[in-house]
């Protein structure tokens, strides 16, 4: 689920010292009201995690975009339980 993925990613990156609660919150506060309001709770946290990882150099925006395209090409039902 989205909850499991966002929690797992956050926990791993925090343990590695790549981000903390304050850095996650800073991105949420900086994203602007319209963006904030148009994202779900977990979309905001995933966005914040990604932004933090870009800022610390864990991956680039190009690497993230490439991975997102690969996942998108799998189709809307990829990963659904059968």
Coordinates of C-alpha atoms in Angstrom, one line a residue:
X1 CA 0.0 0.0 0.0
X2 CA 1.0 3.6 -0.3
X3 CA 1.2 3.9 3.5
X4 CA 3.6 0.9 3.7
X5 CA 5.8 2.2 0.9
X6 CA 6.1 5.8 2.2
X7 CA 6.7 4.6 5.8
X8 CA 9.3 2.1 4.7
X9 CA 11.2 4.6 2.5
X10 CA 11.1 7.2 5.3
X11 CA 12.4 4.8 7.9
X12 CA 15.3 3.6 5.7
X13 CA 16.4 7.1 4.7
X14 CA 16.1 8.4 8.3
X15 CA 18.3 5.5 9.6
X16 CA 20.9 6.3 6.9
X17 CA 20.9 9.9 8.2
X18 CA 19.8 11.3 4.8
X19 CA 16.8 13.1 6.2
X20 CA 14.8 13.7 9.4
X21 CA 11.4 14.8 10.5
X22 CA 12.3 18.5 10.2
X23 CA 13.6 18.2 6.7
X24 CA 10.4 16.3 5.7
X25 CA 8.3 19.0 7.3
X26 CA 10.2 21.8 5.6
X27 CA 9.4 20.5 2.1
X28 CA 5.7 20.2 3.0
X29 CA 5.7 23.8 4.3
X30 CA 7.6 25.1 1.2
X31 CA 5.4 23.4 -1.4
X32 CA 2.7 26.0 -1.6
X33 CA -0.9 25.9 -0.6
X34 CA -2.4 24.9 -3.9
X35 CA 0.1 22.0 -4.4
X36 CA -0.4 20.9 -0.8
X37 CA -4.2 21.0 -1.1
X38 CA -4.2 19.0 -4.4
X39 CA -2.2 16.1 -3.1
X40 CA -3.3 13.3 -0.8
X41 CA -1.7 12.9 2.6
X42 CA 0.6 10.2 1.4
X43 CA 1.4 11.9 -1.9
X44 CA 2.7 14.9 0.1
X45 CA 4.9 12.6 2.2
X46 CA 6.3 10.8 -0.9
X47 CA 6.9 14.1 -2.6
X48 CA 8.8 15.3 0.5
X49 CA 10.9 12.1 0.7
X50 CA 11.8 12.4 -3.0
X51 CA 12.7 16.1 -2.6
X52 CA 14.9 15.3 0.4
X53 CA 16.7 12.5 -1.5
X54 CA 17.3 14.9 -4.5
X55 CA 18.7 17.5 -2.1
X56 CA 21.2 15.1 -0.5
X57 CA 22.2 13.7 -3.8
X58 CA 20.8 10.2 -3.3
X59 CA 19.3 10.4 -6.8
X60 CA 18.8 13.1 -9.5
X61 CA 15.5 14.4 -10.9
X62 CA 16.4 12.6 -14.1
X63 CA 16.9 9.3 -12.4
X64 CA 13.6 9.8 -10.5
X65 CA 11.7 10.7 -13.8
X66 CA 13.2 7.7 -15.6
X67 CA 12.1 5.3 -12.8
X68 CA 8.7 6.8 -12.7
X69 CA 8.3 6.3 -16.5
X70 CA 9.3 2.6 -16.1
X71 CA 6.7 2.1 -13.4
X72 CA 4.1 4.0 -15.4
X73 CA 4.7 1.7 -18.4
X74 CA 3.8 -1.3 -16.3
X75 CA 0.1 -0.3 -16.5
X76 CA -2.5 0.9 -14.0
X77 CA -3.1 -2.5 -12.5
X78 CA 0.6 -3.5 -12.0
X79 CA 1.0 -4.7 -8.4
X80 CA -2.7 -5.3 -7.7
X81 CA -3.3 -8.4 -5.7
X82 CA -5.0 -11.2 -7.8

